Each structure stands twice: as C-alpha cells, then as structure tokens.
Amino acid sequence: MPHGSPPAPAPIVLASRSPRRLELLSLLVPPARIVVCPPASSAEPGFEGLTTLPAIESQALSIAEAKRAAVAALRGPGFVLAADTVIVGGEVAQEGLVVLGQPPERPAGVEVVRGWFERFYFGRTHTALTAVAASSPAGMVRACAVRTQVTFSARHRDWLDWYLSSDEPWGKAGGYALQGLASLFVERVEGSLSNVVGLPLAETRELLKSLGALASAAR
C-alpha cells in the first residue's frame, strides 16, 4: 500500500442467501466490498399464532437479529447485515393477520399460491414487512423494521393460471416478486419499493451510516 493511502474499507458481510438483497445492497456499497455469508442453518422461528402487525414485526426483528448474530459469531468482528421479509395478508378486525412465507414447491404449491391471491391479494391491500439488523466491528447493533402497503387489482384474475405456470412464485415470500411478473397485478404501492423486494434501501443506508460502515465508502 502506498505511503499515506487510506486503508481499504472493511467488508460488509451479507447474512442472506437472497440474490435480490445482494443486488439491492450493491446499490449502496461497491459490490467488491460485499461478502455473502448466509447463516449455516436455515431453521428459524415461525409466526404461528401471531395475528397483529406489532407481534409479527417483533418476531421478524428477532429472526433478523438471530441471523446477524449467528453470522457475526462465525465471521468474527466486522460489519454484518441481515434481514427478514414477510408478506402479511388479512385484516385484524376480521380473520386476523396471516404471515405468508415461501409457498411449497409445485405441484402442491400451485393451489397454495392460488388461495393467497384469491383470499389476500385480488382487490385488497396487504403489507410487506422487512426487518433489518446490522452490527459493526466494535459490536454496536442497530435494527429497524419497515412496512409497505401493496394493493393488487381485481381486474386480472384471468391471468392467474398463466402466472402460476411460471417460475416466479417459488422461493419468494408471499409467492410473488414485485419487480417480476406480479407487477402486472399491482395497482398501488405505498412506501418503499425496495422494501417489498427484500431490503429497504433508505433505512438500510441509515443503519450502515450510523455504524460507520459508509464513512469510507464511495457511495
């Protein structure tokens, strides 16, 4: 290293298997600075019995923090970022809220996703909630949760079979990707678009900035 050159910024470890989160984080920091290191175990607590947004949000924050802590313990001191995204359908005043995770694989998953569209999506508003947890080499931990309201139109029910025949519903919370084919069903989004995809950019940037992770970054 030439004399007087500033040290290279510390890497940011992304504790996630999601290619979409990697793409979004790459908008905030140079891709070469990101190290992908998912938690060793994919097992995590569920949302059974949780029917209110505060309770669901608290559980999502706990899951994100557990992912962060597991990877931080594995990697040692450094910047670590983890997140958990869920889709929440239903209404508290009626049947209570329901967390929609990743659907089962085909063929069983086809009817599961069809049911979600009919019960929670078409002509209704649901919530995309992402919890983010991050830590610094000094051990500081920050976390936040962001909610986005998404409304699907009821006009295109006849497109559902075509949608279910695609590869899009599988491996995604709620059985859809806002940036994919499901965008054809979207009527309105209130809040962060990137939050629905899997990482709220503005809030994540503030978390990383508060931890000193962006002090030497080019972005």
Short mmCIF file of C-alpha atoms in Angstrom, two decimals:
data_model
loop_
_atom_site.label_atom_id
_atom_site.label_comp_id
_atom_site.label_asym_id
_atom_site.label_seq_id
_atom_site.Cartn_x
_atom_site.Cartn_y
_atom_site.Cartn_z
CA MET A 1 0.00 0.00 0.00
CA PRO A 2 1.49 3.42 -0.95
CA HIS A 3 2.52 5.59 1.99
CA GLY A 4 -0.34 7.75 3.18
CA SER A 5 -3.08 5.84 1.35
CA PRO A 6 -6.24 5.35 3.40
CA PRO A 7 -6.95 1.79 4.50
CA ALA A 8 -9.40 -0.20 2.43
CA PRO A 9 -12.90 -0.08 3.91
CA ALA A 10 -13.91 -3.14 5.89
CA PRO A 11 -16.11 -5.61 4.04
CA ILE A 12 -19.82 -5.79 4.72
CA VAL A 13 -20.99 -9.34 5.33
CA LEU A 14 -24.46 -10.03 3.96
CA ALA A 15 -26.07 -12.76 6.04
CA SER A 16 -28.54 -13.79 3.36
CA ARG A 17 -28.99 -16.25 0.50
CA SER A 18 -31.22 -13.83 -1.41
CA PRO A 19 -29.81 -12.67 -4.76
CA ARG A 20 -32.27 -9.78 -4.62
CA ARG A 21 -30.83 -8.50 -1.33
CA LEU A 22 -27.35 -8.74 -2.80
CA GLU A 23 -28.43 -6.67 -5.81
CA LEU A 24 -30.00 -4.04 -3.57
CA LEU A 25 -27.05 -3.82 -1.18
CA SER A 26 -24.80 -3.40 -4.22
CA LEU A 27 -26.62 -0.13 -4.91
CA LEU A 28 -25.39 1.21 -1.56
CA VAL A 29 -21.79 -0.07 -1.48
CA PRO A 30 -19.36 -1.32 -4.14
CA PRO A 31 -20.09 -4.99 -4.91
CA ALA A 32 -16.44 -5.89 -4.30
CA ARG A 33 -16.89 -4.85 -0.68
CA ILE A 34 -19.75 -7.30 -0.05
CA VAL A 35 -19.12 -10.79 1.30
CA VAL A 36 -22.09 -13.17 1.14
CA CYS A 37 -22.22 -15.49 4.15
CA PRO A 38 -25.68 -16.94 4.90
CA PRO A 39 -26.35 -18.48 8.30
CA ALA A 40 -25.24 -22.11 8.49
CA SER A 41 -28.77 -23.21 9.38
CA SER A 42 -31.90 -22.19 7.52
CA ALA A 43 -34.10 -23.13 10.50
CA GLU A 44 -35.84 -20.17 12.11
CA PRO A 45 -38.88 -19.47 14.30
CA GLY A 46 -42.26 -19.22 12.64
CA PHE A 47 -45.17 -16.82 13.03
CA GLU A 48 -47.82 -19.26 14.21
CA GLY A 49 -50.36 -17.63 16.49
CA LEU A 50 -49.23 -14.08 15.69
CA THR A 51 -52.14 -12.10 14.26
CA THR A 52 -51.19 -8.43 14.80
CA LEU A 53 -48.60 -6.35 12.99
CA PRO A 54 -46.67 -5.38 16.16
CA ALA A 55 -46.31 -9.05 17.13
CA ILE A 56 -45.31 -10.07 13.60
CA GLU A 57 -42.84 -7.19 13.38
CA SER A 58 -41.27 -8.15 16.70
CA GLN A 59 -40.81 -11.73 15.52
CA ALA A 60 -39.30 -10.61 12.21
CA LEU A 61 -36.84 -8.41 14.11
CA SER A 62 -35.91 -11.36 16.31
CA ILE A 63 -35.30 -13.54 13.24
CA ALA A 64 -33.15 -10.88 11.54
CA GLU A 65 -31.13 -10.39 14.73
CA ALA A 66 -30.63 -14.14 15.15
CA LYS A 67 -29.30 -14.36 11.58
CA ARG A 68 -26.97 -11.42 12.20
CA ALA A 69 -25.69 -12.83 15.48
CA ALA A 70 -25.08 -16.30 14.02
CA VAL A 71 -23.01 -14.95 11.15
CA ALA A 72 -21.19 -12.42 13.35
CA ALA A 73 -20.15 -15.24 15.68
CA LEU A 74 -18.90 -17.24 12.70
CA ARG A 75 -17.05 -14.40 10.97
CA GLY A 76 -15.68 -12.51 13.95
CA PRO A 77 -15.52 -8.69 14.21
CA GLY A 78 -16.83 -6.87 11.16
CA PHE A 79 -19.86 -5.25 9.59
CA VAL A 80 -22.72 -7.75 9.31
CA LEU A 81 -26.15 -7.15 7.77
CA ALA A 82 -29.16 -9.48 7.96
CA ALA A 83 -32.81 -9.13 7.02
CA ASP A 84 -36.11 -10.98 7.07
CA THR A 85 -39.02 -10.18 4.75
CA VAL A 86 -42.58 -11.39 5.18
CA ILE A 87 -45.86 -10.74 3.42
CA VAL A 88 -48.82 -10.17 5.73
CA GLY A 89 -52.38 -10.61 4.50
CA GLY A 90 -55.81 -10.38 6.06
CA GLU A 91 -57.44 -7.88 8.40
CA VAL A 92 -57.21 -7.75 12.19
CA ALA A 93 -60.90 -6.82 12.51
CA GLN A 94 -61.95 -9.91 10.56
CA GLU A 95 -59.95 -13.14 10.41
CA GLY A 96 -56.75 -11.71 11.87
CA LEU A 97 -53.49 -11.25 10.03
CA VAL A 98 -51.68 -14.15 8.37
CA VAL A 99 -47.97 -14.32 7.50
CA LEU A 100 -47.42 -15.71 4.01
CA GLY A 101 -43.99 -17.28 3.73
CA GLN A 102 -42.46 -19.09 0.79
CA PRO A 103 -45.00 -21.47 -0.76
CA PRO A 104 -44.40 -25.20 -1.09
CA GLU A 105 -42.85 -26.33 -4.35
CA ARG A 106 -45.01 -27.46 -7.24
CA PRO A 107 -47.40 -29.18 -7.65
CA ALA A 108 -48.77 -28.67 -4.12
CA GLY A 109 -47.74 -25.02 -4.02
CA VAL A 110 -49.88 -24.07 -7.01
CA GLU A 111 -53.12 -24.23 -5.05
CA VAL A 112 -51.49 -22.58 -2.04
CA VAL A 113 -50.49 -19.52 -4.07
CA ARG A 114 -53.85 -19.51 -5.86
CA GLY A 115 -55.53 -19.34 -2.46
CA TRP A 116 -53.33 -16.44 -1.39
CA PHE A 117 -54.23 -14.45 -4.49
CA GLU A 118 -57.94 -15.10 -4.08
CA ARG A 119 -58.09 -14.52 -0.33
CA PHE A 120 -55.47 -11.86 0.35
CA TYR A 121 -54.36 -10.16 -2.90
CA PHE A 122 -57.01 -9.53 -5.55
CA GLY A 123 -58.78 -6.26 -4.80
CA ARG A 124 -57.15 -6.00 -1.37
CA THR A 125 -54.18 -4.37 0.33
CA HIS A 126 -51.52 -6.40 2.08
CA THR A 127 -48.31 -5.50 3.92
CA ALA A 128 -44.71 -6.28 3.01
CA LEU A 129 -42.59 -6.08 6.15
CA THR A 130 -38.80 -6.27 6.27
CA ALA A 131 -36.76 -6.35 9.46
CA VAL A 132 -33.09 -5.38 9.15
CA ALA A 133 -30.35 -5.94 11.73
CA ALA A 134 -26.75 -4.75 11.36
CA SER A 135 -23.64 -4.62 13.53
CA SER A 136 -20.19 -3.03 13.50
CA PRO A 137 -16.71 -4.41 14.25
CA ALA A 138 -16.98 -2.73 17.66
CA GLY A 139 -20.11 -4.72 18.46
CA MET A 140 -22.69 -1.95 18.02
CA VAL A 141 -26.02 -3.32 16.83
CA ARG A 142 -28.77 -1.41 15.05
CA ALA A 143 -32.13 -2.65 13.77
CA CYS A 144 -35.27 -1.37 12.11
CA ALA A 145 -38.49 -2.65 10.57
CA VAL A 146 -40.15 -1.15 7.51
CA ARG A 147 -43.70 -1.68 6.26
CA THR A 148 -45.00 -1.14 2.72
CA GLN A 149 -48.65 -1.36 1.69
CA VAL A 150 -49.28 -3.13 -1.62
CA THR A 151 -52.67 -3.23 -3.37
CA PHE A 152 -53.41 -5.74 -6.13
CA SER A 153 -56.08 -5.05 -8.74
CA ALA A 154 -59.02 -7.43 -9.03
CA ARG A 155 -59.27 -6.87 -12.79
CA HIS A 156 -56.83 -9.55 -13.95
CA ARG A 157 -57.98 -12.72 -12.22
CA ASP A 158 -57.95 -14.45 -15.61
CA TRP A 159 -54.14 -14.06 -15.69
CA LEU A 160 -53.65 -16.13 -12.55
CA ASP A 161 -53.33 -19.54 -14.26
CA TRP A 162 -50.71 -18.09 -16.59
CA TYR A 163 -48.85 -16.62 -13.61
CA LEU A 164 -48.95 -19.90 -11.69
CA SER A 165 -47.48 -21.74 -14.69
CA SER A 166 -44.37 -19.53 -14.49
CA ASP A 167 -41.36 -19.98 -12.21
CA GLU A 168 -41.95 -16.72 -10.35
CA PRO A 169 -44.00 -17.76 -7.29
CA TRP A 170 -41.46 -20.25 -5.98
CA GLY A 171 -38.80 -19.36 -3.45
CA LYS A 172 -40.34 -15.96 -2.70
CA ALA A 173 -42.19 -14.73 0.37
CA GLY A 174 -45.86 -14.44 -0.44
CA GLY A 175 -45.38 -16.20 -3.77
CA TYR A 176 -44.52 -13.13 -5.81
CA ALA A 177 -41.81 -10.65 -6.74
CA LEU A 178 -42.85 -7.02 -7.13
CA GLN A 179 -40.21 -6.48 -9.80
CA GLY A 180 -41.33 -9.53 -11.80
CA LEU A 181 -44.48 -10.80 -13.48
CA ALA A 182 -46.59 -9.99 -10.43
CA SER A 183 -46.09 -6.30 -11.20
CA LEU A 184 -48.91 -6.78 -13.72
CA PHE A 185 -51.33 -7.24 -10.81
CA VAL A 186 -50.13 -4.28 -8.75
CA GLU A 187 -52.46 -1.30 -8.55
CA ARG A 188 -50.75 0.78 -5.86
CA VAL A 189 -47.67 0.75 -3.63
CA GLU A 190 -47.48 2.97 -0.55
CA GLY A 191 -43.99 3.14 0.88
CA SER A 192 -40.61 1.71 -0.05
CA LEU A 193 -40.49 -0.34 -3.26
CA SER A 194 -37.15 -1.89 -2.34
CA ASN A 195 -38.64 -3.00 0.97
CA VAL A 196 -41.04 -5.29 -0.90
CA VAL A 197 -38.15 -6.73 -2.90
CA GLY A 198 -36.27 -7.57 0.30
CA LEU A 199 -34.17 -4.65 1.59
CA PRO A 200 -35.40 -1.09 2.28
CA LEU A 201 -32.62 0.99 0.75
CA ALA A 202 -33.06 4.30 2.57
CA GLU A 203 -33.39 2.74 6.00
CA THR A 204 -30.55 0.28 5.39
CA ARG A 205 -28.29 3.12 4.32
CA GLU A 206 -29.07 4.98 7.54
CA LEU A 207 -28.32 1.87 9.62
CA LEU A 208 -24.97 1.33 7.92
CA LYS A 209 -24.13 5.02 8.18
CA SER A 210 -24.90 5.03 11.92
CA LEU A 211 -22.47 2.13 12.38
CA GLY A 212 -19.70 3.85 10.43
CA ALA A 213 -19.88 1.37 7.57
CA LEU A 214 -20.25 4.06 4.92
CA ALA A 215 -17.67 6.52 6.22
CA SER A 216 -15.07 5.40 3.69
CA ALA A 217 -17.40 4.07 1.02
CA ALA A 218 -17.61 5.59 -2.42
CA ARG A 219 -21.42 5.56 -2.34
#
